[in-house]
Amino acid sequence: MREFDLVVFDWDGTLMDSTSHIVHAIQQACRDLALPVPARDAASHVIGLRLADALRRFCPEDRAEQLPALVDAFRRHYQANLDQVTLFDAARETLETIRAHGVFVAIATGSSRAGLERALGVVGIAELFDATRTVDECHSKPHPDMLLQLSDFFGVTLSRTVMIGDTSHDLLMAQNAGSHGVGISHGAHSDEHLRQCQPRAIVHSLPELSSWLQPRLG
């Protein structure tokens, strides 16, 4: 029997292989403003949060007035060479396989609406999603708002919704919403970090995710 009627994906680090690109943009933005440059692990840990909330962690309290400039610098570096960022292997095939089961497929991302639309335009898979939610319409992860809105939009109960993500922010959002969570380890957070959120499963690639999901989609 089908277990899930709605499959929700995070974007960066889950479908889009953009973790290194985001980390580089954070580090370069800090250099531009002569702020301490975070190590890769620290920079990758904030991926998935609302941009200002994420960058606030790298802006010392005595220089808080520089946060808007840090956000602007990040956006400038992030948008440079964005057209060279690609989907993870088998992303399109995985999404098409899931959709073939007749379930709803959506995105819940910490990106802005403009950022998500730009990225979807670059990779050309917008038609594979029935709905998307960003921090421009919802509270930032791990608040459950994105999943609450999506489940309400489709008329699907949260107990029949599964969130796929590469960070603890995604999995904690699923917990907070009362839905299911599956971690994927090829993005920003380590296996160990994901396991602390007690997801239904941790997979290591999109084909592995597809194999895990298919028997649960009827």
PDB file of C-alpha atoms in Angstrom:
ATOM      1  CA  MET A   1       0.000   0.000   0.000  1.00  0.00           C
ATOM      2  CA  ARG A   2       1.106   3.578  -0.658  1.00  0.00           C
ATOM      3  CA  GLU A   3       2.688   5.260   2.363  1.00  0.00           C
ATOM      4  CA  PHE A   4       3.332   8.757   0.972  1.00  0.00           C
ATOM      5  CA  ASP A   5       1.173  11.072  -1.149  1.00  0.00           C
ATOM      6  CA  LEU A   6       3.529  14.070  -1.091  1.00  0.00           C
ATOM      7  CA  VAL A   7       7.306  14.025  -1.561  1.00  0.00           C
ATOM      8  CA  VAL A   8       9.033  17.306  -0.715  1.00  0.00           C
ATOM      9  CA  PHE A   9      12.630  18.058  -1.673  1.00  0.00           C
ATOM     10  CA  ASP A  10      15.078  20.577  -0.363  1.00  0.00           C
ATOM     11  CA  TRP A  11      16.935  22.260  -3.219  1.00  0.00           C
ATOM     12  CA  ASP A  12      20.568  23.240  -2.534  1.00  0.00           C
ATOM     13  CA  GLY A  13      22.679  20.232  -1.612  1.00  0.00           C
ATOM     14  CA  THR A  14      19.803  17.817  -2.226  1.00  0.00           C
ATOM     15  CA  LEU A  15      18.905  18.169  -5.900  1.00  0.00           C
ATOM     16  CA  MET A  16      21.339  20.942  -6.860  1.00  0.00           C
ATOM     17  CA  ASP A  17      25.037  20.204  -6.378  1.00  0.00           C
ATOM     18  CA  SER A  18      25.649  23.687  -5.007  1.00  0.00           C
ATOM     19  CA  THR A  19      27.156  23.159  -1.546  1.00  0.00           C
ATOM     20  CA  SER A  20      30.724  24.053  -2.583  1.00  0.00           C
ATOM     21  CA  HIS A  21      29.457  27.033  -4.561  1.00  0.00           C
ATOM     22  CA  ILE A  22      27.558  28.374  -1.531  1.00  0.00           C
ATOM     23  CA  VAL A  23      30.484  27.780   0.839  1.00  0.00           C
ATOM     24  CA  HIS A  24      32.805  29.637  -1.539  1.00  0.00           C
ATOM     25  CA  ALA A  25      30.359  32.565  -1.767  1.00  0.00           C
ATOM     26  CA  ILE A  26      30.113  32.800   2.036  1.00  0.00           C
ATOM     27  CA  GLN A  27      33.885  32.742   2.436  1.00  0.00           C
ATOM     28  CA  GLN A  28      34.469  35.304  -0.328  1.00  0.00           C
ATOM     29  CA  ALA A  29      31.804  37.626   1.087  1.00  0.00           C
ATOM     30  CA  CYS A  30      33.506  37.523   4.490  1.00  0.00           C
ATOM     31  CA  ARG A  31      36.852  38.302   2.870  1.00  0.00           C
ATOM     32  CA  ASP A  32      35.317  41.277   1.039  1.00  0.00           C
ATOM     33  CA  LEU A  33      34.255  42.802   4.352  1.00  0.00           C
ATOM     34  CA  ALA A  34      37.421  41.812   6.244  1.00  0.00           C
ATOM     35  CA  LEU A  35      35.396  39.525   8.521  1.00  0.00           C
ATOM     36  CA  PRO A  36      36.744  36.238   9.918  1.00  0.00           C
ATOM     37  CA  VAL A  37      36.484  33.640   7.163  1.00  0.00           C
ATOM     38  CA  PRO A  38      34.617  30.514   8.347  1.00  0.00           C
ATOM     39  CA  ALA A  39      35.971  27.041   7.700  1.00  0.00           C
ATOM     40  CA  ARG A  40      34.108  24.871   5.205  1.00  0.00           C
ATOM     41  CA  ASP A  41      32.254  22.914   7.901  1.00  0.00           C
ATOM     42  CA  ALA A  42      31.010  26.067   9.596  1.00  0.00           C
ATOM     43  CA  ALA A  43      29.936  27.623   6.299  1.00  0.00           C
ATOM     44  CA  SER A  44      28.177  24.484   5.095  1.00  0.00           C
ATOM     45  CA  HIS A  45      26.331  24.051   8.401  1.00  0.00           C
ATOM     46  CA  VAL A  46      24.180  27.159   7.799  1.00  0.00           C
ATOM     47  CA  ILE A  47      23.071  26.132   4.311  1.00  0.00           C
ATOM     48  CA  GLY A  48      19.298  25.837   4.231  1.00  0.00           C
ATOM     49  CA  LEU A  49      18.579  28.712   6.607  1.00  0.00           C
ATOM     50  CA  ARG A  50      17.210  32.090   5.567  1.00  0.00           C
ATOM     51  CA  LEU A  51      20.177  33.971   4.087  1.00  0.00           C
ATOM     52  CA  ALA A  52      20.315  36.809   6.620  1.00  0.00           C
ATOM     53  CA  ASP A  53      19.953  34.353   9.515  1.00  0.00           C
ATOM     54  CA  ALA A  54      22.739  32.198   8.097  1.00  0.00           C
ATOM     55  CA  LEU A  55      25.178  35.053   7.499  1.00  0.00           C
ATOM     56  CA  ARG A  56      24.454  36.687  10.855  1.00  0.00           C
ATOM     57  CA  ARG A  57      26.485  33.850  12.398  1.00  0.00           C
ATOM     58  CA  PHE A  58      29.592  35.164  10.624  1.00  0.00           C
ATOM     59  CA  CYS A  59      29.051  38.831  11.440  1.00  0.00           C
ATOM     60  CA  PRO A  60      30.380  39.690  14.931  1.00  0.00           C
ATOM     61  CA  GLU A  61      27.976  41.573  17.192  1.00  0.00           C
ATOM     62  CA  ASP A  62      30.211  44.644  17.211  1.00  0.00           C
ATOM     63  CA  ARG A  63      29.959  44.771  13.401  1.00  0.00           C
ATOM     64  CA  ALA A  64      26.260  43.896  13.067  1.00  0.00           C
ATOM     65  CA  GLU A  65      25.691  46.959  10.904  1.00  0.00           C
ATOM     66  CA  GLN A  66      27.669  45.200   8.164  1.00  0.00           C
ATOM     67  CA  LEU A  67      25.146  42.374   7.793  1.00  0.00           C
ATOM     68  CA  PRO A  68      23.279  43.960   4.828  1.00  0.00           C
ATOM     69  CA  ALA A  69      26.594  44.454   3.030  1.00  0.00           C
ATOM     70  CA  LEU A  70      27.546  40.840   3.782  1.00  0.00           C
ATOM     71  CA  VAL A  71      24.259  39.644   2.293  1.00  0.00           C
ATOM     72  CA  ASP A  72      24.854  41.743  -0.827  1.00  0.00           C
ATOM     73  CA  ALA A  73      28.409  40.437  -1.163  1.00  0.00           C
ATOM     74  CA  PHE A  74      27.221  36.837  -0.825  1.00  0.00           C
ATOM     75  CA  ARG A  75      24.603  37.324  -3.531  1.00  0.00           C
ATOM     76  CA  ARG A  76      27.178  38.815  -5.866  1.00  0.00           C
ATOM     77  CA  HIS A  77      29.553  35.883  -5.424  1.00  0.00           C
ATOM     78  CA  TYR A  78      26.749  33.303  -5.506  1.00  0.00           C
ATOM     79  CA  GLN A  79      25.348  34.591  -8.784  1.00  0.00           C
ATOM     80  CA  ALA A  80      28.775  34.596 -10.418  1.00  0.00           C
ATOM     81  CA  ASN A  81      29.157  31.390 -12.428  1.00  0.00           C
ATOM     82  CA  LEU A  82      25.790  30.084 -11.194  1.00  0.00           C
ATOM     83  CA  ASP A  83      25.194  28.724 -14.686  1.00  0.00           C
ATOM     84  CA  GLN A  84      28.048  26.270 -14.062  1.00  0.00           C
ATOM     85  CA  VAL A  85      26.327  24.672 -11.057  1.00  0.00           C
ATOM     86  CA  THR A  86      24.603  21.410 -11.997  1.00  0.00           C
ATOM     87  CA  LEU A  87      22.064  18.951 -10.679  1.00  0.00           C
ATOM     88  CA  PHE A  88      23.243  15.846  -8.889  1.00  0.00           C
ATOM     89  CA  ASP A  89      23.483  12.748 -11.055  1.00  0.00           C
ATOM     90  CA  ALA A  90      20.100  11.192 -11.883  1.00  0.00           C
ATOM     91  CA  ALA A  91      18.099  14.102 -10.442  1.00  0.00           C
ATOM     92  CA  ARG A  92      15.725  14.346 -13.398  1.00  0.00           C
ATOM     93  CA  GLU A  93      15.322  10.577 -13.633  1.00  0.00           C
ATOM     94  CA  THR A  94      14.596  10.313  -9.909  1.00  0.00           C
ATOM     95  CA  LEU A  95      11.932  13.011 -10.054  1.00  0.00           C
ATOM     96  CA  GLU A  96      10.315  11.474 -13.141  1.00  0.00           C
ATOM     97  CA  THR A  97      10.225   8.051 -11.458  1.00  0.00           C
ATOM     98  CA  ILE A  98       8.552   9.479  -8.363  1.00  0.00           C
ATOM     99  CA  ARG A  99       6.005  11.429 -10.415  1.00  0.00           C
ATOM    100  CA  ALA A 100       5.143   8.271 -12.369  1.00  0.00           C
ATOM    101  CA  HIS A 101       3.602   6.906  -9.153  1.00  0.00           C
ATOM    102  CA  GLY A 102       1.016   9.692  -9.192  1.00  0.00           C
ATOM    103  CA  VAL A 103       2.178  11.444  -6.027  1.00  0.00           C
ATOM    104  CA  PHE A 104       2.701  15.177  -5.579  1.00  0.00           C
ATOM    105  CA  VAL A 105       6.280  16.470  -5.771  1.00  0.00           C
ATOM    106  CA  ALA A 106       7.324  19.816  -4.273  1.00  0.00           C
ATOM    107  CA  ILE A 107      10.288  21.920  -3.156  1.00  0.00           C
ATOM    108  CA  ALA A 108      10.807  23.523   0.268  1.00  0.00           C
ATOM    109  CA  THR A 109      13.941  25.658   0.252  1.00  0.00           C
ATOM    110  CA  GLY A 110      15.779  28.270   2.252  1.00  0.00           C
ATOM    111  CA  SER A 111      16.467  30.102  -1.013  1.00  0.00           C
ATOM    112  CA  SER A 112      14.607  33.233  -2.000  1.00  0.00           C
ATOM    113  CA  ARG A 113      11.851  33.015  -4.607  1.00  0.00           C
ATOM    114  CA  ALA A 114      14.009  34.827  -7.159  1.00  0.00           C
ATOM    115  CA  GLY A 115      16.980  32.573  -6.399  1.00  0.00           C
ATOM    116  CA  LEU A 116      14.973  29.371  -6.791  1.00  0.00           C
ATOM    117  CA  GLU A 117      13.325  30.525 -10.013  1.00  0.00           C
ATOM    118  CA  ARG A 118      16.710  31.501 -11.431  1.00  0.00           C
ATOM    119  CA  ALA A 119      18.219  28.122 -10.561  1.00  0.00           C
ATOM    120  CA  LEU A 120      15.240  26.191 -11.929  1.00  0.00           C
ATOM    121  CA  GLY A 121      15.579  28.154 -15.139  1.00  0.00           C
ATOM    122  CA  VAL A 122      19.249  27.229 -15.416  1.00  0.00           C
ATOM    123  CA  VAL A 123      18.692  23.476 -14.987  1.00  0.00           C
ATOM    124  CA  GLY A 124      15.325  23.270 -16.741  1.00  0.00           C
ATOM    125  CA  ILE A 125      13.273  21.040 -14.439  1.00  0.00           C
ATOM    126  CA  ALA A 126      10.582  23.425 -13.145  1.00  0.00           C
ATOM    127  CA  GLU A 127       7.852  21.367 -14.810  1.00  0.00           C
ATOM    128  CA  LEU A 128       8.654  18.383 -12.553  1.00  0.00           C
ATOM    129  CA  PHE A 129       7.319  20.135  -9.425  1.00  0.00           C
ATOM    130  CA  ASP A 130       3.683  20.646  -8.510  1.00  0.00           C
ATOM    131  CA  ALA A 131       4.467  23.461  -6.045  1.00  0.00           C
ATOM    132  CA  THR A 132       7.397  25.232  -4.405  1.00  0.00           C
ATOM    133  CA  ARG A 133       7.848  27.164  -1.169  1.00  0.00           C
ATOM    134  CA  THR A 134      10.702  29.525  -0.253  1.00  0.00           C
ATOM    135  CA  VAL A 135      11.597  31.774   2.670  1.00  0.00           C
ATOM    136  CA  ASP A 136       9.872  34.629   0.860  1.00  0.00           C
ATOM    137  CA  GLU A 137       6.515  32.965   1.566  1.00  0.00           C
ATOM    138  CA  CYS A 138       7.266  30.995   4.730  1.00  0.00           C
ATOM    139  CA  HIS A 139       9.165  30.955   7.999  1.00  0.00           C
ATOM    140  CA  SER A 140      12.733  29.681   7.715  1.00  0.00           C
ATOM    141  CA  LYS A 141      13.623  26.074   8.509  1.00  0.00           C
ATOM    142  CA  PRO A 142      13.418  24.333  10.918  1.00  0.00           C
ATOM    143  CA  HIS A 143      10.038  26.013  11.472  1.00  0.00           C
ATOM    144  CA  PRO A 144       7.396  23.665   9.978  1.00  0.00           C
ATOM    145  CA  ASP A 145       5.651  26.391   7.966  1.00  0.00           C
ATOM    146  CA  MET A 146       6.787  25.219   4.506  1.00  0.00           C
ATOM    147  CA  LEU A 147       5.532  21.683   5.058  1.00  0.00           C
ATOM    148  CA  LEU A 148       2.333  22.932   6.691  1.00  0.00           C
ATOM    149  CA  GLN A 149       1.606  25.140   3.690  1.00  0.00           C
ATOM    150  CA  LEU A 150       2.385  22.415   1.159  1.00  0.00           C
ATOM    151  CA  SER A 151       0.327  19.744   2.890  1.00  0.00           C
ATOM    152  CA  ASP A 152      -2.601  22.170   3.143  1.00  0.00           C
ATOM    153  CA  PHE A 153      -2.206  23.193  -0.519  1.00  0.00           C
ATOM    154  CA  PHE A 154      -2.445  19.591  -1.720  1.00  0.00           C
ATOM    155  CA  GLY A 155      -4.911  18.387   0.903  1.00  0.00           C
ATOM    156  CA  VAL A 156      -2.412  15.749   2.057  1.00  0.00           C
ATOM    157  CA  THR A 157      -1.979  14.899   5.731  1.00  0.00           C
ATOM    158  CA  LEU A 158       1.462  15.431   7.221  1.00  0.00           C
ATOM    159  CA  SER A 159       1.631  11.762   8.193  1.00  0.00           C
ATOM    160  CA  ARG A 160       1.623  10.976   4.464  1.00  0.00           C
ATOM    161  CA  THR A 161       4.265  13.579   3.611  1.00  0.00           C
ATOM    162  CA  VAL A 162       8.015  12.912   3.420  1.00  0.00           C
ATOM    163  CA  MET A 163      10.741  15.559   3.399  1.00  0.00           C
ATOM    164  CA  ILE A 164      14.025  14.804   1.616  1.00  0.00           C
ATOM    165  CA  GLY A 165      17.006  16.935   2.630  1.00  0.00           C
ATOM    166  CA  ASP A 166      20.751  17.107   3.133  1.00  0.00           C
ATOM    167  CA  THR A 167      20.762  19.086   6.387  1.00  0.00           C
ATOM    168  CA  SER A 168      19.513  18.814   9.940  1.00  0.00           C
ATOM    169  CA  HIS A 169      17.402  21.919   9.234  1.00  0.00           C
ATOM    170  CA  ASP A 170      15.349  19.884   6.738  1.00  0.00           C
ATOM    171  CA  LEU A 171      14.957  16.905   9.048  1.00  0.00           C
ATOM    172  CA  LEU A 172      14.077  19.036  12.074  1.00  0.00           C
ATOM    173  CA  MET A 173      11.459  20.832   9.976  1.00  0.00           C
ATOM    174  CA  ALA A 174       9.933  17.431   9.194  1.00  0.00           C
ATOM    175  CA  GLN A 175       9.961  16.533  12.896  1.00  0.00           C
ATOM    176  CA  ASN A 176       8.371  19.834  13.847  1.00  0.00           C
ATOM    177  CA  ALA A 177       5.658  19.364  11.222  1.00  0.00           C
ATOM    178  CA  GLY A 178       4.888  15.776  12.213  1.00  0.00           C
ATOM    179  CA  SER A 179       5.891  14.437   8.807  1.00  0.00           C
ATOM    180  CA  HIS A 180       8.582  11.938   7.809  1.00  0.00           C
ATOM    181  CA  GLY A 181      12.187  12.836   7.021  1.00  0.00           C
ATOM    182  CA  VAL A 182      14.842  11.180   4.869  1.00  0.00           C
ATOM    183  CA  GLY A 183      18.424  12.440   4.916  1.00  0.00           C
ATOM    184  CA  ILE A 184      20.674  12.408   1.872  1.00  0.00           C
ATOM    185  CA  SER A 185      24.386  12.540   2.612  1.00  0.00           C
ATOM    186  CA  HIS A 186      25.857  14.051  -0.561  1.00  0.00           C
ATOM    187  CA  GLY A 187      25.229  17.656   0.507  1.00  0.00           C
ATOM    188  CA  ALA A 188      26.063  19.994   3.378  1.00  0.00           C
ATOM    189  CA  HIS A 189      25.747  17.890   6.558  1.00  0.00           C
ATOM    190  CA  SER A 190      27.509  14.661   7.488  1.00  0.00           C
ATOM    191  CA  ASP A 191      25.877  11.265   8.032  1.00  0.00           C
ATOM    192  CA  GLU A 192      26.499  11.603  11.755  1.00  0.00           C
ATOM    193  CA  HIS A 193      24.813  14.998  11.907  1.00  0.00           C
ATOM    194  CA  LEU A 194      21.818  13.725   9.950  1.00  0.00           C
ATOM    195  CA  ARG A 195      21.458  10.631  12.139  1.00  0.00           C
ATOM    196  CA  GLN A 196      21.086  12.821  15.224  1.00  0.00           C
ATOM    197  CA  CYS A 197      17.734  13.943  13.780  1.00  0.00           C
ATOM    198  CA  GLN A 198      16.468  10.343  13.676  1.00  0.00           C
ATOM    199  CA  PRO A 199      15.236  10.287  10.061  1.00  0.00           C
ATOM    200  CA  ARG A 200      13.337   7.357   8.585  1.00  0.00           C
ATOM    201  CA  ALA A 201      16.414   6.628   6.481  1.00  0.00           C
ATOM    202  CA  ILE A 202      19.685   8.070   5.262  1.00  0.00           C
ATOM    203  CA  VAL A 203      20.583   7.533   1.621  1.00  0.00           C
ATOM    204  CA  HIS A 204      23.766   8.459  -0.184  1.00  0.00           C
ATOM    205  CA  SER A 205      22.569   9.268  -3.700  1.00  0.00           C
ATOM    206  CA  LEU A 206      19.401  10.070  -5.612  1.00  0.00           C
ATOM    207  CA  PRO A 207      19.224   6.581  -7.212  1.00  0.00           C
ATOM    208  CA  GLU A 208      19.402   5.098  -3.718  1.00  0.00           C
ATOM    209  CA  LEU A 209      16.621   7.453  -2.646  1.00  0.00           C
ATOM    210  CA  SER A 210      14.504   6.304  -5.599  1.00  0.00           C
ATOM    211  CA  SER A 211      14.998   2.665  -4.604  1.00  0.00           C
ATOM    212  CA  TRP A 212      13.980   3.448  -1.014  1.00  0.00           C
ATOM    213  CA  LEU A 213      10.902   5.438  -2.041  1.00  0.00           C
ATOM    214  CA  GLN A 214       9.383   3.306  -4.787  1.00  0.00           C
ATOM    215  CA  PRO A 215       7.992   0.485  -2.591  1.00  0.00           C
ATOM    216  CA  ARG A 216       6.473   3.179  -0.351  1.00  0.00           C
ATOM    217  CA  LEU A 217       4.691   4.947  -3.231  1.00  0.00           C
ATOM    218  CA  GLY A 218       2.479   2.008  -4.200  1.00  0.00           C
TER     219      GLY A 218
END
